[in-house]
Amino acid sequence: MYKQIIIPILFASLVFTSCKEEVKQRNINVNYPETTKKPVIDTIFGTTVTDNYRWLEDDKSEETETWVKAENEVTFDYLSKIPYREQLKNRLTELWNYEKVGRPFIEGDYTYFYKNDGLQNQYVVYRKKDNTEPEVFLDPNTFSDDATTSLGSLSFSENGKTAAYSISEGGSDWRKIIVLDAQSKTVKEDTLVDVKFSGISWYKNEGFYYSSYDKPKGSELSAKTDQHKLYYHKLGTSQKEDKVIFGGIPSEKHRYVGGYLTDDNRYLIITASVSTSGNKLYIKDLSKENSPLITILDDVKSDSYVIDNRGSKLYLVTNLNAPNQKIVTVDAANPTKENWKDFIPETENVLSPSTGAGYFFAEYMVDAVSKVLQYDFDGNLIREVKLPGVGSANGFGGKTDATELYFSFTNYSTPGSLYKLNPKDGSYISYWKPSIAFNADDYESKQVFYNSKDGTKIPMIITHKKGIELNGKNPTILYGYGGFNVSLTPSFRITNAVWMEQGGVYAVPNLRGGGEYGKKWHDAGTQLKKQNVFDDFIAAAEYLIENNYTSSNYLAISGGSNGGLLVGATMTQRPDLMKVALPAVGVLDMLRYHTFTAGAGWAYDYGTADDSKEMFIYLKGYSPVHNVKEGVQYPATLVTTGDHDDRVVPAHSFKFAAELQDKQSGNNPTLIRIETNAGHGAGTPVSKTIEQYSDIFGFTLYNMGYNQLPNPPKSKIKS
């Protein structure tokens, strides 16, 4: 069973590439646009704070639009003069051009799967019946002329005859839901609009649950949204008739609300949260007319959800008094926590379970690497599923009556492959492997443990071509995130492959604030402990330098979203440590982040400047926008963002770039690349992604001192 909970976390997985040859850098003169200062002075807990660029928060103003165009002109003029930019684009295009397939799933009479032929901007949904040839079910590449409209959720009614899917236009978090007759692939009714942070959870064949906010006044890209509501849409009726199920009255006001059904359609499960961590939990028995909504948990001190049921017996996943998560059982008639009984107890490793074919599959992270145990519904351990290698496994979920299950496996040097599992005996066979011109055997990954500033041991996986010389001159990308309970586990990316082809090193530390070691690890990098995350990242850089993987002149740091904050804080605290900084779609103004869209929901990780004087001073102490200092030489910096990002509004990046351009000392460029008609990252067309990375790679290499590639690819694509 899959839980339909959509809580938006700040995650943008951006990976970059580099090469290995020391040459003299060419100088490209940069004449930055003049960014007008219009001081706005706030007094917070008796301290005055001057914001010179508040006007850039107005995404609807002509002045902001003019500034964006001027900045992009300067940035793209700079990038166009990098001699190997086109070579990088061609190589990325070549390597990207291989077939990619998603795990199959059965709905009604059909088996569905996602596939990309290679360079298609969006994955296509195919289906097949029995042994017939697959046919296209949905092709998001046809949704808009420029392929910037992407497919979000796709969900089917119980009998598989009706489908509902959501779309995002221009990368926005605001979605539309379209209902199809799955047999004929024709639209059944009017499109639902103004849907945000929502799954689509069907009740039998009659209708579905979804979540959204009232449309805000002013800019829908930046205006605050904080009262989420769960709706029920009955097929054949207009959206205006949709009933509010939860969240419509003051006592039910929450920032995030989700609803999903158990597989037997008996129970509606409702989650309610004020932040991205912790939720209340409710249940309603739909088999009884006018049944009451029963509270399972009435506080937000844990992350808990119902994963499955057998009749009235509920199976819940929780980290309540179990930081690494466990599974408990309880009867739906008396579901409160004092009645819970351990089913799969907590262990020293973090649990991420799924169910399928009448079994539980307990995936554990052991130092960020997957281990999978199979249990029956009586809690008996059946077997360990021996994985194809050391890396990350995902999947195993499916319907109760499934006879086959699928899982994927990958690591930093192994492209993702699919396997078909026989759940009865634990055997599996290769179902699909990519045909890609990249030999994983030429590369190696090594996990190391290093000490952070306070002595905490932090794991890091370092990947590179076999046999490289550790001479301190290997261009290295240090990628990090460190927040929101997100775990960075080994996975293959085409961009990493291009990097390593050129002899580059790619290093990923598992920083505090993430979820690799459970809730305690997460909490150790939140609020007044957030500096731990930056210290962990700085210590990772120092480890790489001390062990001769690289040196400051050959080190770039990168991260997106919360990882963009990580880069911004690290480069302002230790500008001497790296040559290049690549903050992407970052949270960079820590005093005002909570005033935009759903930003206040990130307060569990950050705290807000309104909480207390102590919290305000702490945030101001590391907020990247507020810690750019006059006369400091910062690393060469390429800030990246999208003009339609309504998760982390682009004003964060605008203001940070303006501060850097105003105060930078020395010749290192500080540029901002603003992608138009793009959002936080999800659904970005492949063509745009390739262009973005070729620009980022080119900027990185050039500012490390290269004006030619060390291993020029023999591209079949003409420049």
XYZ file of C-alpha atoms in Angstrom:
719
model
C 0.000 0.000 0.000
C 1.216 3.476 -0.804
C 0.471 6.339 1.549
C -0.936 9.442 -0.122
C 0.798 12.068 1.999
C 2.230 15.056 0.185
C 4.335 17.255 2.461
C 6.668 19.419 0.398
C 10.250 19.221 1.572
C 13.034 21.413 0.364
C 14.912 19.134 -1.898
C 16.663 19.840 -5.144
C 19.152 17.208 -6.192
C 21.684 19.005 -8.320
C 24.935 17.354 -9.282
C 27.787 18.854 -11.161
C 30.829 17.780 -13.124
C 34.451 18.725 -13.512
C 37.786 17.800 -15.075
C 41.470 17.487 -14.391
C 44.090 19.747 -15.932
C 45.740 22.827 -14.551
C 45.962 25.700 -17.027
C 45.942 29.437 -16.780
C 42.482 30.984 -16.534
C 41.345 33.482 -19.117
C 39.813 36.633 -17.747
C 36.267 37.528 -18.706
C 35.293 41.021 -17.682
C 31.965 41.290 -15.904
C 30.005 44.518 -15.764
C 27.179 43.827 -13.346
C 23.847 45.592 -13.680
C 23.355 48.292 -11.097
C 20.937 47.039 -8.448
C 19.182 49.956 -6.799
C 19.214 50.043 -3.012
C 15.886 50.945 -1.427
C 16.484 50.488 2.294
C 13.678 48.981 4.353
C 14.443 48.992 8.065
C 12.897 46.409 10.390
C 13.229 46.385 14.145
C 13.283 42.842 15.502
C 13.618 42.346 19.262
C 15.148 45.807 19.533
C 17.687 45.264 16.733
C 17.436 47.191 13.461
C 17.941 45.225 10.257
C 18.316 46.993 6.917
C 17.030 45.250 3.799
C 18.294 47.096 0.723
C 16.681 44.762 -1.775
C 13.186 44.132 -0.409
C 11.816 45.421 -3.710
C 13.130 42.294 -5.465
C 10.538 40.260 -3.552
C 7.809 41.706 -5.783
C 7.748 39.111 -8.556
C 4.942 40.961 -10.358
C 6.726 44.304 -10.748
C 8.222 45.551 -14.025
C 11.285 46.693 -12.116
C 12.009 43.145 -10.922
C 11.394 41.782 -14.417
C 13.838 44.325 -15.869
C 16.457 43.365 -13.263
C 16.055 39.660 -14.078
C 16.578 40.309 -17.785
C 19.647 42.469 -17.146
C 21.232 39.873 -14.840
C 20.584 37.063 -17.316
C 22.145 39.095 -20.136
C 25.351 39.506 -18.129
C 25.392 35.862 -17.016
C 24.760 34.336 -20.421
C 27.274 36.684 -22.040
C 29.875 35.379 -19.568
C 28.914 31.746 -20.089
C 28.950 32.073 -23.883
C 32.670 32.882 -23.794
C 33.672 29.674 -22.010
C 35.400 27.671 -24.765
C 34.137 24.158 -23.945
C 30.573 24.957 -22.947
C 29.225 23.383 -26.154
C 31.417 20.301 -25.741
C 29.932 19.725 -22.313
C 26.420 20.172 -23.659
C 27.089 17.697 -26.453
C 28.549 15.100 -24.103
C 25.689 15.460 -21.649
C 23.240 15.078 -24.528
C 24.992 11.931 -25.794
C 25.171 10.241 -22.426
C 21.603 11.226 -21.520
C 20.321 9.567 -24.676
C 19.510 6.082 -23.406
C 16.196 4.410 -22.597
C 14.985 4.716 -18.998
C 12.127 2.623 -17.578
C 10.179 2.807 -14.303
C 8.775 -0.011 -12.155
C 5.596 -1.594 -13.640
C 2.289 -1.443 -11.777
C -1.057 -3.084 -12.476
C -4.366 -1.201 -12.694
C -7.456 -3.015 -13.928
C -6.633 -5.093 -17.000
C -3.421 -3.239 -17.790
C 0.203 -3.116 -16.688
C 1.441 0.480 -16.689
C 4.990 1.826 -16.676
C 6.880 5.070 -17.236
C 9.489 5.260 -19.997
C 11.758 7.852 -21.565
C 13.300 6.994 -24.933
C 16.379 9.015 -24.061
C 16.103 12.740 -24.663
C 12.360 13.145 -24.256
C 11.726 16.152 -22.034
C 9.181 14.264 -19.921
C 8.631 10.576 -19.165
C 5.757 8.944 -21.082
C 3.222 6.616 -19.422
C 2.723 3.371 -21.372
C 0.443 0.423 -20.792
C -0.025 -3.084 -22.138
C -2.584 -5.859 -21.760
C -1.358 -9.432 -21.536
C 1.248 -9.977 -24.271
C 0.208 -7.129 -26.538
C 2.557 -4.359 -27.607
C 2.688 -1.377 -25.233
C 0.656 1.691 -26.141
C 1.011 5.298 -25.018
C -1.420 6.151 -22.241
C -0.235 9.674 -21.355
C 2.452 11.711 -23.096
C 3.298 14.829 -21.058
C 5.530 16.008 -23.907
C 2.326 16.991 -25.697
C 0.908 18.983 -22.759
C 2.626 22.233 -23.850
C 4.679 23.448 -26.800
C 7.839 23.968 -24.732
C 7.436 20.819 -22.556
C 7.337 22.886 -19.342
C 3.995 21.347 -18.326
C 4.776 18.148 -16.444
C 2.876 15.189 -15.026
C 2.490 15.004 -11.246
C 0.370 12.358 -9.507
C -1.390 9.589 -11.449
C -4.010 7.507 -9.647
C -6.625 4.951 -10.690
C -10.054 3.982 -9.396
C -10.461 0.581 -7.769
C -11.468 -1.150 -11.016
C -8.840 0.710 -13.041
C -11.413 2.140 -15.446
C -10.990 5.785 -14.425
C -7.770 7.718 -13.922
C -7.027 11.097 -12.390
C -3.738 12.880 -12.921
C -2.282 16.227 -11.921
C -0.184 18.582 -14.016
C 2.229 21.385 -13.137
C 2.610 24.328 -15.492
C 5.992 26.064 -15.614
C 7.257 24.184 -12.571
C 4.675 25.650 -10.190
C 3.502 23.799 -7.075
C -0.072 24.775 -8.012
C -1.617 21.888 -9.946
C -4.638 20.982 -12.035
C -6.329 17.557 -11.885
C -7.731 15.948 -15.038
C -10.081 12.939 -14.953
C -9.893 10.376 -17.767
C -11.884 7.401 -18.906
C -8.923 5.014 -18.794
C -10.373 2.719 -21.455
C -10.826 5.351 -24.158
C -8.304 7.878 -22.765
C -10.902 10.643 -23.115
C -11.524 13.411 -20.572
C -14.608 12.671 -18.470
C -15.345 16.003 -16.786
C -14.151 19.539 -16.102
C -10.586 20.015 -14.881
C -10.059 20.666 -11.166
C -7.913 23.760 -10.559
C -5.936 25.435 -7.767
C -4.716 22.200 -6.170
C -1.487 22.271 -4.163
C 0.638 19.783 -2.171
C -1.773 16.970 -2.842
C -2.052 13.310 -3.615
C -5.048 11.759 -5.389
C -6.616 8.977 -3.314
C -9.590 7.103 -4.760
C -12.580 5.823 -2.829
C -13.700 2.729 -4.750
C -14.863 3.882 -8.207
C -16.884 6.815 -6.948
C -14.495 9.731 -6.385
C -11.228 10.806 -4.799
C -9.702 12.884 -2.020
C -7.286 15.751 -2.652
C -5.855 18.726 -0.747
C -5.397 22.428 -1.392
C -5.435 25.984 -0.075
C -7.718 28.858 -0.880
C -6.103 30.760 -3.745
C -4.119 33.625 -2.165
C -4.688 37.273 -2.900
C -1.820 38.927 -4.742
C 0.955 36.800 -6.243
C 0.210 33.069 -6.289
C 3.973 32.500 -6.613
C 4.920 34.190 -3.340
C 1.834 34.920 -1.212
C 1.609 33.013 2.058
C -0.499 29.826 2.229
C -1.104 28.260 5.624
C -4.570 26.651 5.848
C -4.630 23.375 3.967
C -7.930 21.574 3.413
C -8.853 18.016 2.459
C -11.635 17.750 -0.139
C -13.681 14.912 -1.589
C -14.539 15.065 -5.289
C -17.437 12.891 -6.423
C -17.229 11.891 -10.068
C -19.720 13.663 -12.296
C -20.012 16.761 -10.094
C -18.389 20.169 -10.376
C -15.450 21.199 -8.226
C -17.637 23.842 -6.573
C -19.640 21.003 -5.014
C -16.579 19.279 -3.508
C -16.971 18.791 0.236
C -14.375 19.956 2.735
C -13.606 16.848 4.790
C -11.016 18.347 7.135
C -9.330 21.706 7.662
C -12.199 24.066 7.046
C -12.808 25.259 10.615
C -10.430 27.114 12.969
C -9.874 24.094 15.231
C -8.733 22.059 12.208
C -6.400 24.703 10.777
C -3.066 23.175 9.723
C -0.438 24.069 7.177
C -0.412 20.592 5.596
C -3.368 18.189 5.462
C -3.478 14.876 3.604
C -5.934 12.024 3.207
C -5.605 8.482 1.879
C -7.551 5.210 1.909
C -6.566 1.779 3.135
C -6.428 -0.760 0.290
C -9.794 -2.261 1.242
C -11.441 1.207 1.066
C -12.675 0.782 4.625
C -10.704 3.509 6.378
C -9.929 7.095 5.499
C -6.668 8.187 7.128
C -6.078 11.904 7.663
C -2.760 13.512 8.574
C -2.432 17.113 9.761
C 0.819 19.021 10.268
C 1.998 22.504 11.089
C 5.519 21.834 9.828
C 7.431 19.388 7.663
C 8.107 17.201 10.711
C 5.479 15.765 13.046
C 1.800 15.082 12.376
C -1.547 14.465 14.008
C -3.370 11.348 12.837
C -7.075 10.595 12.437
C -9.166 7.705 11.108
C -12.726 7.407 9.808
C -14.534 4.111 9.168
C -16.205 4.549 5.761
C -18.022 1.197 6.051
C -20.342 2.808 8.612
C -22.622 5.652 7.632
C -21.924 8.942 9.468
C -19.099 7.362 11.454
C -17.125 9.823 13.595
C -13.584 10.962 12.944
C -11.460 9.199 15.570
C -8.211 10.670 16.835
C -5.184 8.372 16.850
C -2.652 11.086 17.742
C -3.595 14.601 18.819
C -0.110 16.168 18.843
C 2.721 16.664 16.352
C 5.510 15.113 18.416
C 6.052 12.212 16.002
C 5.850 11.212 12.362
C 3.246 8.459 12.183
C 1.039 6.937 9.498
C -1.069 3.860 8.784
C 0.742 1.647 6.287
C -1.825 -1.178 6.013
C -4.671 -3.028 7.719
C -6.233 -6.449 8.034
C -9.849 -5.855 8.912
C -9.886 -3.602 11.968
C -6.252 -4.348 12.781
C -4.125 -1.353 11.825
C -0.391 -1.375 11.128
C 1.281 1.959 11.839
C 4.789 3.243 11.116
C 5.977 5.658 13.794
C 9.025 7.299 15.329
C 7.178 7.991 18.594
C 9.681 6.932 21.277
C 11.516 5.203 18.407
C 13.816 7.657 16.569
C 14.730 5.048 13.937
C 11.067 4.097 13.340
C 9.162 0.923 14.080
C 5.857 -0.707 13.113
C 3.094 -1.146 15.671
C -0.389 -2.675 15.584
C -3.635 -1.484 17.133
C -7.361 -2.053 16.751
C -9.176 0.704 14.887
C -11.841 0.889 17.586
C -9.271 1.990 20.191
C -6.338 3.301 18.154
C -4.649 5.701 20.592
C -0.965 5.256 21.430
C -1.432 3.598 24.838
C -2.928 0.607 22.957
C -0.099 0.209 20.466
C 1.848 -3.050 20.382
C 5.246 -3.444 18.757
C 5.116 -5.452 15.539
C 8.549 -4.790 14.005
C 10.512 -3.157 16.835
C 12.992 -0.326 16.440
C 16.600 -1.279 15.637
C 19.852 0.684 15.491
C 19.175 1.359 11.773
C 16.491 3.571 10.219
C 13.433 1.695 8.935
C 11.557 2.554 5.709
C 8.926 -0.173 5.133
C 6.573 -1.047 2.290
C 3.938 -3.745 1.794
C 3.087 -5.950 -1.162
C 1.914 -9.459 -1.984
C 0.897 -10.006 1.636
C 4.315 -9.193 3.112
C 6.186 -6.361 4.773
C 9.504 -5.349 3.258
C 11.594 -3.533 5.829
C 14.312 -1.487 4.150
C 16.990 -0.396 6.594
C 19.694 2.203 6.070
C 23.009 0.881 7.357
C 25.382 3.840 7.093
C 23.226 5.152 4.197
C 23.315 1.771 2.353
C 20.230 -0.440 1.889
C 19.479 -3.723 3.649
C 16.053 -5.368 3.106
C 14.250 -7.863 5.391
C 10.960 -9.585 4.507
C 8.278 -10.251 7.158
C 4.836 -11.816 7.057
C 1.749 -10.178 8.578
C 2.258 -12.097 11.823
C 5.599 -10.389 12.312
C 7.737 -13.427 11.453
C 11.031 -12.766 9.694
C 10.933 -14.670 6.401
C 14.317 -13.779 4.913
C 16.810 -11.102 4.036
C 16.500 -10.113 0.391
C 20.114 -10.216 -0.790
C 20.626 -7.168 -2.998
C 22.661 -7.095 -6.232
C 25.389 -4.995 -4.613
C 26.164 -2.215 -2.159
C 23.872 0.721 -2.822
C 20.257 1.867 -2.701
C 17.209 -0.336 -3.245
C 13.706 1.051 -3.718
C 10.321 -0.467 -4.435
C 8.953 -3.817 -3.204
C 5.501 -2.249 -2.773
C 2.385 -3.558 -4.459
C -1.171 -4.705 -3.974
C -2.051 -7.450 -1.522
C -2.930 -9.938 -4.266
C 0.197 -9.278 -6.338
C 2.219 -12.353 -7.318
C 5.248 -10.379 -8.521
C 6.935 -7.304 -7.090
C 9.572 -5.005 -8.533
C 12.470 -3.108 -7.060
C 15.229 -0.869 -8.365
C 18.892 -0.837 -7.438
C 21.584 1.789 -7.979
C 24.719 3.346 -6.545
C 26.989 6.221 -7.507
C 28.601 4.317 -10.391
C 25.828 1.842 -11.319
C 22.901 3.078 -13.430
C 19.516 2.216 -11.966
C 18.258 -1.259 -12.941
C 14.964 -3.062 -12.310
C 14.473 -6.512 -10.806
C 11.378 -8.758 -10.644
C 10.965 -10.469 -7.269
C 9.127 -13.684 -6.441
C 7.860 -12.857 -2.924
C 7.196 -16.535 -2.124
C 10.820 -17.661 -2.269
C 12.738 -14.368 -2.356
C 14.335 -15.060 -5.726
C 14.556 -12.347 -8.331
C 15.624 -11.894 -11.920
C 16.848 -8.927 -13.904
C 13.811 -7.226 -15.443
C 15.458 -4.276 -17.179
C 18.959 -2.855 -17.394
C 19.914 0.344 -19.161
C 22.081 0.296 -22.251
C 24.425 3.183 -21.560
C 27.916 3.950 -22.829
C 29.382 4.082 -19.342
C 31.478 1.312 -17.795
C 30.791 1.215 -14.064
C 33.733 -1.157 -13.568
C 36.116 1.733 -14.267
C 34.958 3.589 -11.142
C 34.991 3.039 -7.426
C 33.212 4.349 -4.332
C 34.707 4.449 -0.877
C 32.906 5.254 2.356
C 34.968 7.129 4.920
C 34.161 8.502 8.376
C 35.570 11.845 9.489
C 35.250 13.946 12.630
C 33.200 17.124 12.613
C 34.102 20.158 14.719
C 32.514 18.721 17.882
C 33.952 15.238 17.343
C 30.822 13.665 15.825
C 31.669 10.993 13.238
C 30.161 11.761 9.822
C 30.049 9.259 6.930
C 30.940 10.330 3.398
C 31.011 8.399 0.124
C 33.725 9.446 -2.325
C 33.456 8.262 -5.930
C 35.961 8.597 -8.787
C 37.736 6.799 -11.606
C 39.946 3.940 -10.458
C 43.632 4.745 -10.218
C 43.480 8.527 -9.922
C 46.466 10.159 -8.283
C 45.749 11.776 -4.929
C 47.890 14.830 -5.582
C 45.625 17.582 -4.304
C 44.765 18.690 -7.841
C 41.647 16.631 -8.597
C 38.660 18.880 -9.275
C 36.108 17.870 -6.675
C 32.428 18.517 -6.179
C 31.305 18.330 -2.549
C 27.524 17.952 -2.582
C 25.375 18.258 0.535
C 21.871 18.768 1.898
C 21.622 18.279 5.669
C 18.008 18.944 6.569
C 14.334 17.952 6.705
C 15.107 14.322 7.586
C 16.202 13.745 3.967
C 18.677 10.913 3.446
C 21.296 11.054 0.698
C 21.790 7.447 -0.392
C 23.948 6.245 -3.296
C 22.396 6.789 -6.728
C 23.650 7.098 -10.272
C 23.314 10.356 -12.176
C 24.328 11.077 -15.722
C 26.001 14.279 -14.638
C 28.209 12.378 -12.201
C 29.221 10.076 -15.033
C 30.386 13.040 -17.123
C 32.266 14.348 -14.106
C 34.087 11.102 -13.462
C 34.893 10.580 -17.146
C 37.041 13.678 -16.792
C 38.824 12.367 -13.706
C 36.747 14.333 -11.243
C 35.951 13.358 -7.656
C 32.361 13.417 -6.371
C 31.888 13.416 -2.586
C 28.628 13.225 -0.612
C 28.685 13.472 3.205
C 25.664 12.428 5.275
C 25.334 15.593 7.346
C 23.335 16.038 10.530
C 19.864 17.387 9.804
C 19.338 14.487 7.399
C 17.571 11.211 8.162
C 20.385 8.706 7.713
C 20.492 7.898 11.440
C 16.910 8.672 12.399
C 15.144 11.455 14.227
C 18.015 12.176 16.629
C 20.330 12.768 13.656
C 17.732 15.038 12.099
C 17.134 17.019 15.270
C 20.888 17.466 15.778
C 20.871 19.767 12.740
C 17.787 21.870 13.416
C 17.022 25.314 14.867
C 19.673 26.313 17.451
C 21.769 23.343 16.308
C 21.755 24.248 12.611
C 25.411 25.293 12.744
C 26.246 21.597 13.214
C 25.241 21.050 9.582
C 27.593 23.744 8.295
C 30.396 22.473 10.543
C 29.883 18.939 9.193
C 30.136 20.239 5.614
C 33.222 22.337 6.341
C 34.876 19.331 8.008
C 34.100 17.237 4.905
C 35.902 19.782 2.736
C 38.847 19.801 5.117
C 38.999 15.983 5.043
C 39.172 15.969 1.240
C 41.930 18.564 1.281
C 43.940 16.937 4.092
C 43.817 13.569 2.323
C 44.959 15.037 -0.993
C 41.819 14.327 -2.949
C 41.769 18.010 -3.796
C 42.747 21.491 -2.588
C 40.888 24.767 -2.153
C 41.732 25.792 -5.740
C 40.037 22.649 -7.075
C 37.040 22.395 -4.757
C 33.458 23.342 -5.597
C 30.576 23.068 -3.139
C 27.038 22.502 -4.361
C 23.545 21.997 -3.028
C 19.954 22.853 -3.817
C 17.075 24.279 -1.794
C 17.997 23.585 1.850
C 21.300 22.543 0.290
C 21.452 26.013 -1.279
C 21.318 27.419 2.250
C 24.140 25.027 3.149
C 26.295 26.394 0.323
C 25.398 30.011 1.105
C 26.217 29.671 4.795
C 29.433 27.733 4.159
C 30.797 30.163 1.572
C 30.097 33.195 3.785
C 31.640 31.537 6.849
C 34.656 30.002 5.079
C 35.160 31.815 1.744
C 38.787 30.630 1.708
C 37.846 26.958 1.649
C 36.569 26.552 -1.908
C 37.162 27.956 -5.383
C 33.571 27.693 -6.643
C 30.186 27.902 -4.920
C 26.971 26.690 -6.566
C 23.892 27.544 -4.464
C 20.751 26.382 -6.293
C 17.160 27.479 -5.503
C 18.400 28.228 -2.006
C 16.765 29.420 1.207
C 19.058 32.395 1.714
C 17.137 35.051 3.672
C 16.598 33.381 7.027
C 14.827 36.358 8.581
C 11.980 36.399 6.039
C 11.723 32.872 4.583
C 8.617 32.150 6.667
C 6.665 35.038 5.111
C 6.509 33.456 1.636
C 4.178 30.698 0.334
C 4.425 27.682 2.669
C 7.769 28.772 4.136
C 6.441 28.914 7.687
C 6.129 25.126 7.473
C 9.929 24.846 7.586
C 10.086 26.248 11.110
C 10.696 22.803 12.649
C 14.088 22.760 10.961
C 14.925 26.463 11.122
C 12.879 28.276 13.755
C 11.780 31.796 12.791
C 12.980 35.291 13.573
C 9.644 35.876 15.349
C 10.097 33.021 17.841
C 12.451 34.659 20.320
C 15.358 37.058 20.542
C 17.717 34.093 20.844
C 16.331 32.484 17.683
C 16.454 35.789 15.783
C 20.100 36.385 16.716
C 21.002 32.801 15.785
C 19.327 33.021 12.367
C 20.847 36.410 11.634
C 24.232 34.966 12.557
C 24.252 32.528 9.619
C 21.642 33.895 7.167
C 23.594 34.106 3.879
C 21.904 37.335 2.720
C 22.845 39.026 6.011
C 26.420 37.763 6.189
C 27.919 38.970 2.932
C 30.614 41.392 4.098
C 32.272 44.301 2.354
C 35.820 43.683 1.142
C 35.825 39.877 1.381
C 36.914 37.768 -1.585
C 34.185 35.183 -2.030
C 34.586 32.162 -4.316
C 33.412 32.298 -7.904
C 29.673 31.921 -7.444
C 26.878 30.934 -9.812
C 23.505 31.291 -8.114
C 20.741 29.402 -9.938
C 16.977 29.707 -9.562
C 13.705 29.608 -11.519
C 11.368 32.534 -12.010
C 8.331 30.316 -11.218
C 9.744 28.740 -8.054
C 6.887 28.997 -5.554
C 8.514 26.595 -3.069
C 11.638 28.689 -2.361
C 10.755 32.001 -3.979
C 13.488 33.382 -6.284
C 13.738 36.556 -4.165
C 16.100 34.585 -1.894
C 18.521 34.132 -4.776
C 17.950 37.634 -6.164
C 18.861 39.301 -2.874
C 21.892 37.075 -2.259
C 23.275 37.747 -5.740
C 22.726 41.496 -5.313
C 24.604 41.472 -1.989
C 27.504 39.497 -3.484
C 27.809 41.738 -6.531
C 27.784 44.830 -4.339
C 30.389 43.653 -1.833
C 32.647 41.130 -3.608
C 36.365 41.906 -3.418
C 38.757 40.546 -6.052
C 38.061 39.146 -9.517
C 35.947 36.067 -8.788
C 32.631 36.454 -10.665
C 29.330 36.364 -8.766
C 26.574 35.648 -11.262
C 22.952 34.557 -11.152
C 21.321 32.326 -13.770
C 17.535 32.654 -13.702
C 15.675 29.970 -15.651
C 12.439 31.316 -17.110
C 9.190 29.355 -16.923
C 10.773 27.009 -14.394
C 10.123 26.188 -10.751
C 11.870 24.384 -7.903
C 13.152 21.567 -10.092
C 10.464 18.891 -10.398
C 9.284 18.381 -13.968
C 12.065 20.447 -15.531
C 12.384 19.394 -19.200
C 15.474 17.367 -20.089
C 16.525 19.978 -22.663
C 16.540 22.708 -20.005
C 18.357 20.448 -17.543
C 21.138 19.734 -20.024
C 21.528 23.436 -20.780
C 21.636 24.285 -17.064
C 24.291 21.697 -16.294
C 26.478 22.587 -19.269
C 26.450 26.181 -18.018
C 27.136 25.187 -14.414
C 29.866 22.740 -15.416
C 31.467 25.279 -17.704
C 31.442 27.960 -15.024
C 32.908 25.536 -12.479
C 35.736 24.326 -14.707
C 36.629 27.740 -16.023
C 36.957 29.210 -12.564
C 39.112 26.289 -11.453
C 41.542 27.367 -14.150
C 40.671 25.294 -17.217
C 40.173 26.580 -20.729
C 40.108 23.138 -22.286
C 38.832 19.772 -21.125
C 41.486 17.264 -19.970
C 39.700 14.392 -21.702
C 37.806 16.014 -24.583
C 34.909 13.694 -25.445
C 34.820 12.413 -29.002
C 31.327 13.683 -29.529
C 29.208 12.581 -32.467
C 27.218 15.783 -32.119
C 28.542 18.718 -34.082
C 28.977 21.964 -32.195
